[in-house]
Amino acid sequence: MAIIGVTGVTTLILASLASGQTSTKCNPLTSACPKDGALGTTFSQTWNSSSPSALDEDFWTVTGGAQLMNMKDSGLVMTLNNKGDSVTAQTSFYIFWGEVEIQYQAASGQGIISTLTFLSDDLDEIADHKCLSDVEAQGSNSTHVSTNWYGQGDQSQNNAIWYPVTPSPQSQLHTYRVSWTQEQIQWWFDNQLVRTYAYSAPKHYPQTPSFIKMGLWSAGDSDQPGTVAWAGGPTQWDQAPFAMTVKSIKIKDGSTNASSYTYDTPSDGSWQKIKIENGTSSAAEDANKPPPQSMTQRWHGLTTGAKVGIAAGAVGAAALGGLAFVFFFFKQRRAGKKERLAADAAWDREHTELMSYQVDAGKDEYGASQVSVTTTQQHPPTWR
């Protein structure tokens, strides 16, 4: 396995780059921060063309590029079309230890970065992040994927290591998994363990509640030459669009039966100072909510008494419908009979009047008959 490390200047570039692409609302090291809503369970999601057109707001917050997301048979597709485009979605909940598994196909393209990130709280949006461990794929690197992490935004840490992925990460879906515990962080590529970092090792270990981010962005458009070089070169927008496809994601919170996480004030950033509030979180309630049932499932879920009642009601409704039809039929029949009798009577009157007129017309001035009339004749009368 060919492993590529990142040292010196490049690592500093990665750190500052990551801080520029991530931000949170509060830094518990410097101020009192509100509690973080927990997941407290396991959440999983798979995307395809029948999925809702937008990410579920109960679980996701799209911080950029919502209009650049589309649901297709292949999964959730994030697409960059023009300079300045970026797509980022983050969970609306936090996990405190845990595991994330994502299946995605990285975007191709020089300067294009596909990423999965864990990130904890930090107030300064342009400063370095507090804790970060991630999986990143460069669009121009068709053989390796990066693993990286930082503790409390320490840019002196040289933590990025690139591992080979076959076939290339841009050619098909691959499964990436990050397992994060009090003892170690492990990175898995397609069920193969590629890296382990221990809590006991030097440097500040990521250890505070984190939310999960996934996204696609252009590092090749940076105004920092070192960042552009790290990304493989300037982004070539004449080759757009650049698309990242996420098929599925599974997130497991290491703390179960947790509704929220709170930092001590002031906090030193250690996991021992995190308070876990027990209970069921809103995210857990939504995640464990049963899916909508079909009509067949609803019927099978009814009691026998309810089914009998519904069947009796249906029979009663059908009987009433039948009686209404019979009543309407006979009513219309009676009305039709009356109309026919009236029409026959009118015809008889008109026929009698016609016969009388013909008889009168056939007499001379002395009352003698000039015409022989046969009422059954259909041809004109014959004159003598």
XYZ file of C-alpha atoms in Angstrom:
384
model
C 0.000 0.000 0.000
C 1.525 3.282 -1.121
C 1.022 5.854 1.633
C 1.655 9.532 1.079
C 2.356 11.777 4.060
C 1.951 15.545 4.213
C 4.610 17.604 5.915
C 5.772 21.113 6.643
C 4.323 23.932 4.582
C 1.646 21.808 2.954
C 0.167 20.864 6.322
C -0.108 24.513 7.308
C -1.903 25.145 4.040
C -4.326 22.313 4.765
C -5.092 23.649 8.219
C -5.773 27.191 7.092
C -7.718 25.897 4.129
C -9.963 23.757 6.307
C -10.603 26.640 8.687
C -11.662 28.807 5.776
C -14.146 26.167 4.620
C -15.664 25.369 8.040
C -17.291 27.459 10.726
C -19.399 27.027 13.819
C -21.300 29.462 15.984
C -19.612 29.423 19.376
C -16.221 28.734 20.924
C -16.677 27.159 24.370
C -13.016 27.818 25.156
C -13.698 31.535 25.349
C -17.391 31.914 26.173
C -20.465 30.154 27.473
C -22.179 28.310 24.633
C -25.670 26.864 24.304
C -26.122 23.115 24.557
C -25.670 21.018 21.436
C -28.612 18.844 20.419
C -27.586 15.190 20.413
C -28.409 12.388 18.007
C -28.364 9.777 20.781
C -29.107 6.907 18.397
C -28.231 5.616 14.925
C -29.376 7.486 11.831
C -29.098 6.226 8.259
C -30.271 7.487 4.916
C -30.100 6.310 1.295
C -30.844 8.564 -1.666
C -32.283 7.835 -5.111
C -34.580 9.429 -7.686
C -37.674 8.779 -5.567
C -36.228 10.639 -2.550
C -37.639 14.077 -1.682
C -36.045 16.810 -3.784
C -34.487 18.477 -0.721
C -32.619 17.116 2.299
C -34.804 16.503 5.348
C -34.588 19.598 7.562
C -35.104 17.438 10.649
C -31.595 16.068 10.118
C -29.749 18.389 7.729
C -28.904 22.051 7.319
C -27.731 23.078 3.863
C -25.307 25.956 4.378
C -24.552 26.477 0.700
C -25.546 25.313 -2.763
C -29.030 23.916 -2.123
C -29.891 24.635 -5.763
C -26.901 22.518 -6.826
C -28.280 19.333 -5.232
C -30.375 16.827 -7.175
C -31.789 13.383 -6.436
C -31.037 10.798 -9.112
C -31.079 7.012 -9.361
C -27.377 7.026 -8.477
C -27.956 9.037 -5.269
C -27.674 12.604 -3.982
C -25.718 14.477 -6.643
C -23.865 17.700 -5.779
C -22.730 19.624 -8.852
C -20.419 22.593 -9.397
C -21.068 24.448 -12.651
C -19.374 27.830 -12.306
C -16.611 29.564 -10.405
C -17.810 30.430 -6.918
C -20.075 27.371 -6.617
C -19.840 25.170 -3.523
C -22.150 22.695 -1.817
C -22.189 21.971 1.919
C -24.663 20.141 4.133
C -24.243 19.509 7.849
C -26.225 17.540 10.388
C -28.613 19.367 12.672
C -27.413 17.171 15.543
C -24.112 16.327 17.265
C -22.486 13.047 18.166
C -20.135 12.459 21.108
C -17.873 9.665 19.939
C -19.378 7.358 17.376
C -19.058 6.190 13.808
C -19.867 7.549 10.362
C -19.999 5.500 7.190
C -20.568 7.179 3.825
C -20.778 5.717 0.350
C -19.863 8.221 -2.321
C -18.198 8.767 -5.663
C -15.789 11.694 -5.642
C -15.981 14.416 -8.260
C -13.375 14.535 -11.020
C -11.611 17.740 -11.900
C -8.409 19.567 -11.088
C -8.817 21.725 -7.987
C -12.085 20.050 -6.909
C -12.407 18.578 -3.376
C -15.017 16.061 -2.165
C -15.102 15.784 1.620
C -16.613 14.274 4.771
C -15.849 16.091 8.019
C -16.461 15.932 11.777
C -16.372 19.383 13.337
C -16.959 20.640 16.877
C -17.870 24.117 18.160
C -15.794 27.256 17.450
C -16.850 30.901 17.561
C -14.378 32.495 15.129
C -15.500 31.637 11.648
C -12.220 32.563 9.965
C -9.929 31.068 12.606
C -8.885 27.495 12.885
C -11.410 24.875 13.793
C -11.368 23.151 17.126
C -11.470 19.473 16.222
C -11.536 18.010 12.775
C -11.137 14.550 11.355
C -12.016 13.973 7.758
C -11.843 12.070 4.513
C -11.001 14.126 1.439
C -10.654 13.245 -2.236
C -8.941 15.521 -4.746
C -10.567 15.583 -8.153
C -7.137 15.469 -9.821
C -5.857 12.561 -7.708
C -7.274 9.372 -9.163
C -5.341 6.996 -6.913
C -5.399 8.265 -3.295
C -7.787 9.671 -0.658
C -6.716 11.775 2.318
C -7.239 11.106 6.023
C -6.692 14.054 8.338
C -7.473 15.496 11.765
C -6.728 18.521 13.943
C -7.123 19.289 17.630
C -8.191 22.764 18.743
C -7.040 24.229 15.446
C -3.361 23.553 16.043
C -1.829 24.259 12.629
C 1.550 22.882 13.659
C 0.179 19.356 13.566
C 1.210 17.329 10.515
C -1.646 14.841 10.399
C -2.678 14.318 6.756
C -1.874 10.964 5.185
C -3.091 9.797 1.762
C -4.060 6.190 1.113
C -4.591 4.381 -2.199
C -8.103 3.550 -3.397
C -8.730 1.127 -6.274
C -10.547 1.601 -8.624
C -10.140 5.359 -8.564
C -12.408 7.285 -6.179
C -13.833 9.233 -9.150
C -14.797 6.151 -11.191
C -17.280 4.482 -8.837
C -18.820 4.457 -5.372
C -16.539 3.633 -2.431
C -17.393 3.183 1.227
C -15.487 5.303 3.759
C -15.883 4.800 7.487
C -14.501 6.745 10.435
C -14.714 5.216 13.918
C -14.118 7.704 16.746
C -13.834 6.598 20.385
C -12.176 7.724 23.600
C -9.278 5.408 22.764
C -8.634 5.915 19.052
C -9.696 7.111 15.604
C -9.793 4.554 12.811
C -10.281 5.125 9.091
C -11.665 2.329 6.894
C -11.791 2.303 3.077
C -14.093 -0.319 1.568
C -14.013 -2.292 4.853
C -10.223 -2.221 4.964
C -8.580 -0.553 7.955
C -6.057 1.956 6.628
C -5.160 4.086 9.647
C -5.384 4.191 13.435
C -4.531 7.109 15.674
C -4.506 6.600 19.447
C -5.750 9.007 22.114
C -2.523 8.417 24.012
C -0.363 9.634 21.120
C 1.122 13.144 21.164
C -0.917 16.170 20.044
C -4.380 17.228 21.046
C -6.845 14.446 20.312
C -10.314 15.405 18.916
C -12.653 14.747 21.839
C -15.658 17.079 21.871
C -19.189 16.686 20.440
C -19.176 17.145 16.685
C -21.589 17.563 13.823
C -21.008 15.968 10.429
C -20.426 17.859 7.190
C -20.261 16.656 3.623
C -19.717 18.707 0.538
C -17.994 19.672 -2.669
C -15.904 22.781 -3.258
C -13.176 24.289 -5.422
C -9.805 24.716 -3.707
C -8.281 25.494 -7.081
C -9.874 28.952 -7.003
C -8.012 30.019 -3.850
C -5.904 33.169 -3.925
C -3.223 31.255 -1.995
C -0.697 29.609 -4.376
C 0.078 26.842 -1.889
C -3.587 25.911 -1.595
C -3.950 25.771 -5.363
C -0.885 23.550 -5.576
C -2.273 21.232 -2.875
C -5.541 20.969 -4.824
C -3.674 19.823 -7.924
C -3.769 23.148 -9.744
C -6.279 25.838 -10.764
C -9.832 24.649 -11.346
C -10.539 24.310 -15.064
C -14.116 25.526 -15.296
C -14.273 24.880 -19.034
C -14.428 21.196 -18.041
C -17.420 21.674 -15.705
C -19.754 20.355 -14.440
C -18.036 18.555 -11.550
C -20.290 16.168 -9.639
C -19.993 14.268 -6.365
C -22.544 11.487 -5.773
C -23.510 10.362 -2.263
C -25.470 7.127 -2.216
C -25.879 6.630 1.522
C -24.724 7.677 4.962
C -24.968 6.053 8.383
C -24.239 7.967 11.575
C -24.012 6.330 14.986
C -23.772 8.406 18.139
C -21.411 6.883 20.691
C -23.632 8.224 23.465
C -27.055 6.614 23.549
C -30.091 7.982 25.394
C -28.605 11.476 25.141
C -30.684 14.538 24.340
C -27.930 17.187 24.440
C -24.272 17.937 25.193
C -23.037 20.917 27.192
C -19.526 22.288 27.827
C -18.385 23.379 31.250
C -17.702 27.103 31.479
C -14.885 27.806 31.102
C -13.958 24.684 29.138
C -10.509 23.303 28.509
C -11.717 21.238 25.566
C -11.447 17.879 27.319
C -14.099 15.223 26.950
C -14.308 14.775 30.736
C -15.858 18.258 31.018
C -18.739 17.508 28.665
C -22.106 17.072 30.370
C -24.527 14.581 28.818
C -28.206 15.259 29.386
C -30.140 12.019 29.356
C -33.343 11.620 27.409
C -34.612 11.191 23.877
C -33.438 13.857 21.456
C -35.679 15.350 18.798
C -33.373 13.839 16.168
C -33.819 10.385 17.720
C -37.587 10.798 17.749
C -37.556 11.744 14.067
C -35.068 9.006 13.158
C -37.140 6.313 14.855
C -40.468 7.557 13.576
C -42.194 4.742 11.627
C -42.508 5.390 7.883
C -45.942 6.168 6.403
C -48.010 3.025 5.901
C -49.620 1.926 2.662
C -53.380 1.239 2.483
C -52.672 -2.512 2.619
C -50.506 -2.129 5.714
C -53.169 0.020 7.382
C -55.837 -2.600 6.635
C -53.735 -5.454 8.055
C -53.096 -3.352 11.146
C -56.808 -3.040 11.982
C -58.524 -5.228 14.560
C -61.075 -7.810 13.455
C -63.883 -5.680 14.871
C -62.738 -2.643 12.932
C -62.527 -4.672 9.714
C -66.060 -6.026 10.289
C -67.335 -2.525 10.919
C -65.709 -1.182 7.755
C -67.032 -4.116 5.720
C -70.562 -3.667 7.115
C -70.386 0.027 6.349
C -69.272 -0.713 2.804
C -72.131 -3.208 2.320
C -74.608 -0.720 3.747
C -73.344 1.992 1.468
C -73.620 -0.346 -1.517
C -77.187 -1.298 -0.525
C -78.213 2.335 -0.201
C -76.645 3.019 -3.570
C -78.627 0.124 -5.083
C -81.922 1.339 -3.581
C -81.264 4.829 -4.849
C -80.663 3.446 -8.344
C -83.886 1.361 -8.288
C -85.888 4.358 -7.047
C -84.424 6.552 -9.773
C -85.085 3.851 -12.405
C -88.774 3.469 -11.548
C -89.250 7.198 -11.186
C -87.808 7.748 -14.630
C -89.866 4.870 -15.991
C -93.128 6.353 -14.650
C -92.198 9.736 -16.023
C -91.430 8.183 -19.400
C -94.770 6.312 -19.439
C -96.705 9.504 -18.753
C -94.848 11.291 -21.510
C -95.595 8.424 -23.947
C -99.306 8.394 -23.108
C -99.484 12.143 -23.571
C -97.712 11.842 -26.926
C -100.100 9.041 -28.072
C -103.142 11.088 -27.082
C -101.825 14.078 -29.015
C -101.244 11.880 -32.060
C -104.803 10.460 -31.888
C -106.281 13.963 -31.721
C -104.263 15.162 -34.644
C -105.124 12.057 -36.680
C -108.871 12.397 -35.946
C -108.815 16.056 -36.924
C -107.037 15.182 -40.174
C -109.600 12.527 -41.048
C -112.460 14.893 -40.370
C -110.877 17.515 -42.566
C -110.487 15.027 -45.421
C -114.118 13.911 -45.145
C -115.379 17.501 -45.180
C -113.209 18.378 -48.104
C -114.660 15.463 -50.150
C -118.322 16.687 -50.054
C -119.957 18.911 -52.735
C -122.320 21.763 -52.000
C -125.220 19.335 -51.673
C -123.475 17.169 -49.109
C -122.665 14.381 -51.558
C -119.487 12.524 -50.989
C -116.742 13.168 -53.608
C -113.953 11.245 -51.928
C -113.576 7.663 -50.791
C -111.410 7.609 -47.677
C -109.781 4.540 -46.228
C -108.112 5.358 -42.954
C -105.498 2.686 -43.432
C -104.263 4.123 -46.747
C -100.799 5.693 -46.683
C -101.008 7.086 -50.270
C -102.890 10.252 -51.336
C -106.702 9.910 -51.890
C -107.967 9.079 -55.465
C -110.396 11.610 -57.000
C -113.348 10.351 -59.016
